[in-house]
Amino acid sequence: MRVLIVGATGPCGILLIQDSLVHGHDVVVYARSPSRLPPDIPANDRVTVIEGQLGDAETLKRALQGVDAVLSALGPPVSVKSPLYPSDTPIAKGYVVLVQAMKDVGCRRLIALGTTSIKDPSDRFSPTFFALVTGVMALATNAYRDVVQCGKIITESGLDWTVARVPVLNDQDDIEYIAGYVGDGHTKPVLTRKAFAKFCLDELEAKVWVQKLPLVTSPRIWPRH
């Protein structure tokens, strides 16, 4: 399979590239700043790197030629800089262009990073996730609005999409995950980035969550030792 990866230079994006290669896929990296990639990635003969902005429709369509699926690790940062995040939903605007470019070239499969700020009818009340989302709304309002708008654009796109909603991400090595919904009695408030990448590559092949919004989490709060 040939996959295009956006949000490729961040921690989750790099893991998506590495896991895609392990699964035997050819990879197109679409990045605004390819120099941020580890040197071994552009050196790989199964990787094509294309420099471009998410809003550049023509460059995106060129990158999408022959691509079977798009994996996206795009997402706004939630950090001390969050109050400075732009108010014009820049990532959502990029998704508008990406979705149209995918339709124009006939690429239907999109697996994208999301959060529980994007609601699903199957979600139930969870004090933990209520606190997490409320905190983001209060401290990172513009980032919250961008994530919610991204979810709206993707879920209304008509593509074969999956939004992998994640809780608090960490850099531990555990790759186990479970997929469900908020408040289902099983999902937890943490997930490793490696497990997020594994879910995306598993879902690319299994197609269990097409046009669904699974909450992907670690099966336990504390890693197994």
mmCIF file of C-alpha atoms in Angstrom:
data_model
loop_
_atom_site.group_PDB
_atom_site.id
_atom_site.type_symbol
_atom_site.label_atom_id
_atom_site.label_comp_id
_atom_site.label_asym_id
_atom_site.label_seq_id
_atom_site.Cartn_x
_atom_site.Cartn_y
_atom_site.Cartn_z
ATOM 1 C CA MET A 1 0.000 0.000 0.000
ATOM 2 C CA ARG A 2 1.111 3.586 -0.623
ATOM 3 C CA VAL A 3 0.295 5.974 2.234
ATOM 4 C CA LEU A 4 0.622 9.722 2.578
ATOM 5 C CA ILE A 5 1.418 11.042 6.046
ATOM 6 C CA VAL A 6 0.659 14.584 7.191
ATOM 7 C CA GLY A 7 1.742 15.992 10.525
ATOM 8 C CA ALA A 8 4.759 13.854 9.768
ATOM 9 C CA THR A 9 7.507 15.766 11.567
ATOM 10 C CA GLY A 10 6.005 15.573 15.068
ATOM 11 C CA PRO A 11 6.490 12.640 17.466
ATOM 12 C CA CYS A 12 3.321 10.794 16.366
ATOM 13 C CA GLY A 13 3.986 11.476 12.696
ATOM 14 C CA ILE A 14 7.491 10.052 12.827
ATOM 15 C CA LEU A 15 6.143 6.905 14.491
ATOM 16 C CA LEU A 16 3.514 6.597 11.744
ATOM 17 C CA ILE A 17 6.262 6.763 9.120
ATOM 18 C CA GLN A 18 8.386 4.160 10.889
ATOM 19 C CA ASP A 19 5.470 1.772 11.475
ATOM 20 C CA SER A 20 4.242 2.165 7.892
ATOM 21 C CA LEU A 21 7.650 1.108 6.628
ATOM 22 C CA VAL A 22 7.724 -1.863 9.017
ATOM 23 C CA HIS A 23 4.342 -2.938 7.608
ATOM 24 C CA GLY A 24 5.819 -2.867 4.107
ATOM 25 C CA HIS A 25 4.053 0.247 2.846
ATOM 26 C CA ASP A 26 5.549 2.891 0.597
ATOM 27 C CA VAL A 27 5.387 6.296 2.267
ATOM 28 C CA VAL A 28 4.865 9.812 0.973
ATOM 29 C CA VAL A 29 5.773 12.389 3.604
ATOM 30 C CA TYR A 30 4.061 15.740 3.116
ATOM 31 C CA ALA A 31 5.717 18.296 5.365
ATOM 32 C CA ARG A 32 6.128 22.030 5.713
ATOM 33 C CA SER A 33 9.618 21.573 7.193
ATOM 34 C CA PRO A 34 11.151 18.286 5.969
ATOM 35 C CA SER A 35 14.458 19.225 7.622
ATOM 36 C CA ARG A 36 12.852 18.238 10.944
ATOM 37 C CA LEU A 37 12.704 14.585 9.871
ATOM 38 C CA PRO A 38 15.301 12.157 11.250
ATOM 39 C CA PRO A 39 17.938 11.682 8.501
ATOM 40 C CA ASP A 40 17.210 7.965 8.050
ATOM 41 C CA ILE A 41 13.656 8.669 6.867
ATOM 42 C CA PRO A 42 14.367 10.682 3.686
ATOM 43 C CA ALA A 43 17.304 8.337 3.036
ATOM 44 C CA ASN A 44 14.934 5.349 2.812
ATOM 45 C CA ASP A 45 14.246 4.378 -0.810
ATOM 46 C CA ARG A 46 10.579 3.644 0.032
ATOM 47 C CA VAL A 47 10.021 7.195 1.268
ATOM 48 C CA THR A 48 9.153 10.168 -0.940
ATOM 49 C CA VAL A 49 9.363 13.550 0.774
ATOM 50 C CA ILE A 50 7.327 16.445 -0.623
ATOM 51 C CA GLU A 51 7.629 19.894 0.904
ATOM 52 C CA GLY A 52 4.405 21.852 1.028
ATOM 53 C CA GLN A 53 1.785 23.681 3.043
ATOM 54 C CA LEU A 54 -1.458 21.958 3.981
ATOM 55 C CA GLY A 55 -3.387 24.708 2.235
ATOM 56 C CA ASP A 56 -1.562 24.228 -1.084
ATOM 57 C CA ALA A 57 -4.124 22.232 -3.056
ATOM 58 C CA GLU A 58 -2.057 21.638 -6.187
ATOM 59 C CA THR A 59 1.012 20.385 -4.309
ATOM 60 C CA LEU A 60 -1.209 18.184 -2.159
ATOM 61 C CA LYS A 61 -2.859 16.649 -5.212
ATOM 62 C CA ARG A 62 0.558 15.916 -6.678
ATOM 63 C CA ALA A 63 1.570 14.234 -3.414
ATOM 64 C CA LEU A 64 -1.649 12.187 -3.406
ATOM 65 C CA GLN A 65 -1.090 10.628 -6.838
ATOM 66 C CA GLY A 66 -1.194 6.839 -6.459
ATOM 67 C CA VAL A 67 -1.844 7.037 -2.714
ATOM 68 C CA ASP A 68 -4.199 4.470 -1.163
ATOM 69 C CA ALA A 69 -4.686 6.122 2.230
ATOM 70 C CA VAL A 70 -3.803 9.200 4.256
ATOM 71 C CA LEU A 71 -2.597 8.959 7.852
ATOM 72 C CA SER A 72 -2.760 12.224 9.760
ATOM 73 C CA ALA A 73 -1.033 13.162 13.006
ATOM 74 C CA LEU A 74 -2.143 16.778 12.699
ATOM 75 C CA GLY A 75 -3.247 18.472 15.887
ATOM 76 C CA PRO A 76 -2.791 21.740 17.749
ATOM 77 C CA PRO A 77 -0.411 21.812 20.706
ATOM 78 C CA VAL A 78 -1.882 22.001 24.189
ATOM 79 C CA SER A 79 0.891 23.614 26.193
ATOM 80 C CA VAL A 80 1.931 26.818 27.914
ATOM 81 C CA LYS A 81 1.793 28.429 24.456
ATOM 82 C CA SER A 82 -1.827 27.398 23.891
ATOM 83 C CA PRO A 83 -3.312 30.846 24.736
ATOM 84 C CA LEU A 84 -1.297 32.181 21.773
ATOM 85 C CA TYR A 85 -2.781 29.628 19.356
ATOM 86 C CA PRO A 86 -4.478 31.294 16.348
ATOM 87 C CA SER A 87 -8.234 31.798 16.517
ATOM 88 C CA ASP A 88 -8.903 31.033 12.845
ATOM 89 C CA THR A 89 -8.820 27.195 13.135
ATOM 90 C CA PRO A 90 -5.750 26.746 10.877
ATOM 91 C CA ILE A 91 -5.656 22.953 10.966
ATOM 92 C CA ALA A 92 -9.349 22.677 10.169
ATOM 93 C CA LYS A 93 -8.825 24.964 7.183
ATOM 94 C CA GLY A 94 -6.047 22.640 6.076
ATOM 95 C CA TYR A 95 -8.376 19.651 6.373
ATOM 96 C CA VAL A 96 -10.868 21.367 4.062
ATOM 97 C CA VAL A 97 -8.163 21.488 1.389
ATOM 98 C CA LEU A 98 -6.932 17.960 2.140
ATOM 99 C CA VAL A 99 -10.412 16.419 1.945
ATOM 100 C CA GLN A 100 -11.136 18.095 -1.378
ATOM 101 C CA ALA A 101 -7.733 17.077 -2.763
ATOM 102 C CA MET A 102 -8.401 13.462 -1.738
ATOM 103 C CA LYS A 103 -11.753 13.547 -3.515
ATOM 104 C CA ASP A 104 -10.189 15.089 -6.605
ATOM 105 C CA VAL A 105 -7.644 12.269 -6.957
ATOM 106 C CA GLY A 106 -9.952 9.453 -5.805
ATOM 107 C CA CYS A 107 -8.248 8.624 -2.490
ATOM 108 C CA ARG A 108 -10.965 7.699 0.029
ATOM 109 C CA ARG A 109 -9.262 6.355 3.185
ATOM 110 C CA LEU A 110 -8.307 8.798 5.952
ATOM 111 C CA ILE A 111 -7.179 7.869 9.464
ATOM 112 C CA ALA A 112 -6.710 10.957 11.612
ATOM 113 C CA LEU A 113 -5.654 11.893 15.112
ATOM 114 C CA GLY A 114 -8.366 13.482 17.249
ATOM 115 C CA THR A 115 -9.307 13.967 20.891
ATOM 116 C CA THR A 116 -12.392 13.564 23.060
ATOM 117 C CA SER A 117 -13.185 17.217 22.426
ATOM 118 C CA ILE A 118 -14.841 15.623 19.373
ATOM 119 C CA LYS A 119 -18.012 14.010 20.720
ATOM 120 C CA ASP A 120 -19.611 10.726 19.698
ATOM 121 C CA PRO A 121 -23.202 9.639 20.466
ATOM 122 C CA SER A 122 -21.834 6.417 21.999
ATOM 123 C CA ASP A 123 -19.860 8.348 24.633
ATOM 124 C CA ARG A 124 -21.116 8.257 28.215
ATOM 125 C CA PHE A 125 -20.356 10.589 31.083
ATOM 126 C CA SER A 126 -16.886 10.207 32.578
ATOM 127 C CA PRO A 127 -15.667 12.566 35.333
ATOM 128 C CA THR A 128 -12.079 12.109 34.162
ATOM 129 C CA PHE A 129 -12.720 12.960 30.528
ATOM 130 C CA PHE A 130 -15.122 15.749 31.489
ATOM 131 C CA ALA A 131 -12.303 17.321 33.505
ATOM 132 C CA LEU A 132 -9.802 16.859 30.674
ATOM 133 C CA VAL A 133 -12.019 18.442 28.025
ATOM 134 C CA THR A 134 -13.182 21.234 30.323
ATOM 135 C CA GLY A 135 -9.559 22.064 31.118
ATOM 136 C CA VAL A 136 -8.668 22.271 27.440
ATOM 137 C CA MET A 137 -11.716 24.439 26.741
ATOM 138 C CA ALA A 138 -10.676 26.843 29.492
ATOM 139 C CA LEU A 139 -6.918 26.955 28.960
ATOM 140 C CA ALA A 140 -6.621 26.349 25.213
ATOM 141 C CA THR A 141 -9.884 27.635 23.775
ATOM 142 C CA ASN A 142 -8.628 28.250 20.240
ATOM 143 C CA ALA A 143 -6.945 24.846 20.062
ATOM 144 C CA TYR A 144 -10.171 23.251 21.336
ATOM 145 C CA ARG A 145 -12.200 25.011 18.634
ATOM 146 C CA ASP A 146 -9.761 23.859 15.958
ATOM 147 C CA VAL A 147 -9.976 20.216 17.055
ATOM 148 C CA VAL A 148 -13.785 20.303 17.140
ATOM 149 C CA GLN A 149 -13.920 21.875 13.687
ATOM 150 C CA CYS A 150 -11.461 19.276 12.345
ATOM 151 C CA GLY A 151 -13.792 16.562 13.594
ATOM 152 C CA LYS A 152 -16.766 18.186 11.878
ATOM 153 C CA ILE A 153 -14.949 18.490 8.547
ATOM 154 C CA ILE A 154 -13.702 14.902 8.615
ATOM 155 C CA THR A 155 -16.955 13.293 9.741
ATOM 156 C CA GLU A 156 -18.965 15.209 7.136
ATOM 157 C CA SER A 157 -16.450 14.547 4.345
ATOM 158 C CA GLY A 158 -18.076 11.449 2.866
ATOM 159 C CA LEU A 159 -14.675 9.737 2.862
ATOM 160 C CA ASP A 160 -13.885 6.389 4.479
ATOM 161 C CA TRP A 161 -12.566 8.125 7.572
ATOM 162 C CA THR A 162 -11.570 7.014 11.050
ATOM 163 C CA VAL A 163 -10.813 9.548 13.772
ATOM 164 C CA ALA A 164 -8.645 7.949 16.443
ATOM 165 C CA ARG A 165 -9.524 10.014 19.493
ATOM 166 C CA VAL A 166 -6.744 9.933 22.048
ATOM 167 C CA PRO A 167 -6.471 10.893 25.734
ATOM 168 C CA VAL A 168 -3.242 12.135 27.342
ATOM 169 C CA LEU A 169 -0.304 10.906 25.246
ATOM 170 C CA ASN A 170 3.069 9.840 26.614
ATOM 171 C CA ASP A 171 6.364 8.509 25.275
ATOM 172 C CA GLN A 172 6.492 5.162 27.062
ATOM 173 C CA ASP A 173 7.225 2.005 25.076
ATOM 174 C CA ASP A 174 3.976 0.091 25.666
ATOM 175 C CA ILE A 175 2.184 -0.622 22.367
ATOM 176 C CA GLU A 176 -0.962 -2.239 23.795
ATOM 177 C CA TYR A 177 -4.217 -0.406 23.231
ATOM 178 C CA ILE A 178 -7.963 -0.830 23.459
ATOM 179 C CA ALA A 179 -10.571 0.992 21.396
ATOM 180 C CA GLY A 180 -13.997 1.972 22.654
ATOM 181 C CA TYR A 181 -15.836 5.054 23.830
ATOM 182 C CA VAL A 182 -15.746 7.558 26.663
ATOM 183 C CA GLY A 183 -17.229 6.155 29.870
ATOM 184 C CA ASP A 184 -17.613 2.592 28.600
ATOM 185 C CA GLY A 185 -15.911 1.162 31.687
ATOM 186 C CA HIS A 186 -12.818 0.041 29.791
ATOM 187 C CA THR A 187 -11.051 3.041 28.240
ATOM 188 C CA LYS A 188 -8.425 4.883 30.256
ATOM 189 C CA PRO A 189 -7.128 8.496 30.268
ATOM 190 C CA VAL A 190 -3.677 7.647 28.861
ATOM 191 C CA LEU A 191 -2.110 6.252 25.681
ATOM 192 C CA THR A 192 1.428 5.930 24.406
ATOM 193 C CA ARG A 193 2.300 7.510 21.094
ATOM 194 C CA LYS A 194 3.643 4.143 19.949
ATOM 195 C CA ALA A 195 0.263 2.550 20.647
ATOM 196 C CA PHE A 196 -1.493 5.322 18.703
ATOM 197 C CA ALA A 197 0.690 4.572 15.684
ATOM 198 C CA LYS A 198 0.058 0.843 16.053
ATOM 199 C CA PHE A 199 -3.702 1.405 16.125
ATOM 200 C CA CYS A 200 -3.538 3.454 12.921
ATOM 201 C CA LEU A 201 -1.575 0.804 11.036
ATOM 202 C CA ASP A 202 -3.779 -1.993 12.384
ATOM 203 C CA GLU A 203 -6.920 -0.077 11.397
ATOM 204 C CA LEU A 204 -5.518 0.635 7.940
ATOM 205 C CA GLU A 205 -5.583 -3.095 7.284
ATOM 206 C CA ALA A 206 -8.535 -4.226 9.429
ATOM 207 C CA LYS A 207 -11.060 -1.450 8.589
ATOM 208 C CA VAL A 208 -12.983 -2.091 11.809
ATOM 209 C CA TRP A 209 -13.653 1.562 12.623
ATOM 210 C CA VAL A 210 -14.570 3.072 9.245
ATOM 211 C CA GLN A 211 -16.671 6.234 9.709
ATOM 212 C CA LYS A 212 -16.383 5.876 13.477
ATOM 213 C CA LEU A 213 -14.782 7.844 16.309
ATOM 214 C CA PRO A 214 -13.104 5.300 18.592
ATOM 215 C CA LEU A 215 -11.429 6.416 21.787
ATOM 216 C CA VAL A 216 -8.054 4.654 21.683
ATOM 217 C CA THR A 217 -6.380 4.227 25.061
ATOM 218 C CA SER A 218 -4.000 2.056 26.993
ATOM 219 C CA PRO A 219 -5.720 -0.930 28.633
ATOM 220 C CA ARG A 220 -4.376 0.166 32.014
ATOM 221 C CA ILE A 221 -3.348 3.451 33.617
ATOM 222 C CA TRP A 222 0.046 2.199 34.722
ATOM 223 C CA PRO A 223 2.317 0.319 32.280
ATOM 224 C CA ARG A 224 2.985 -3.354 32.821
ATOM 225 C CA HIS A 225 6.502 -4.002 34.139
#
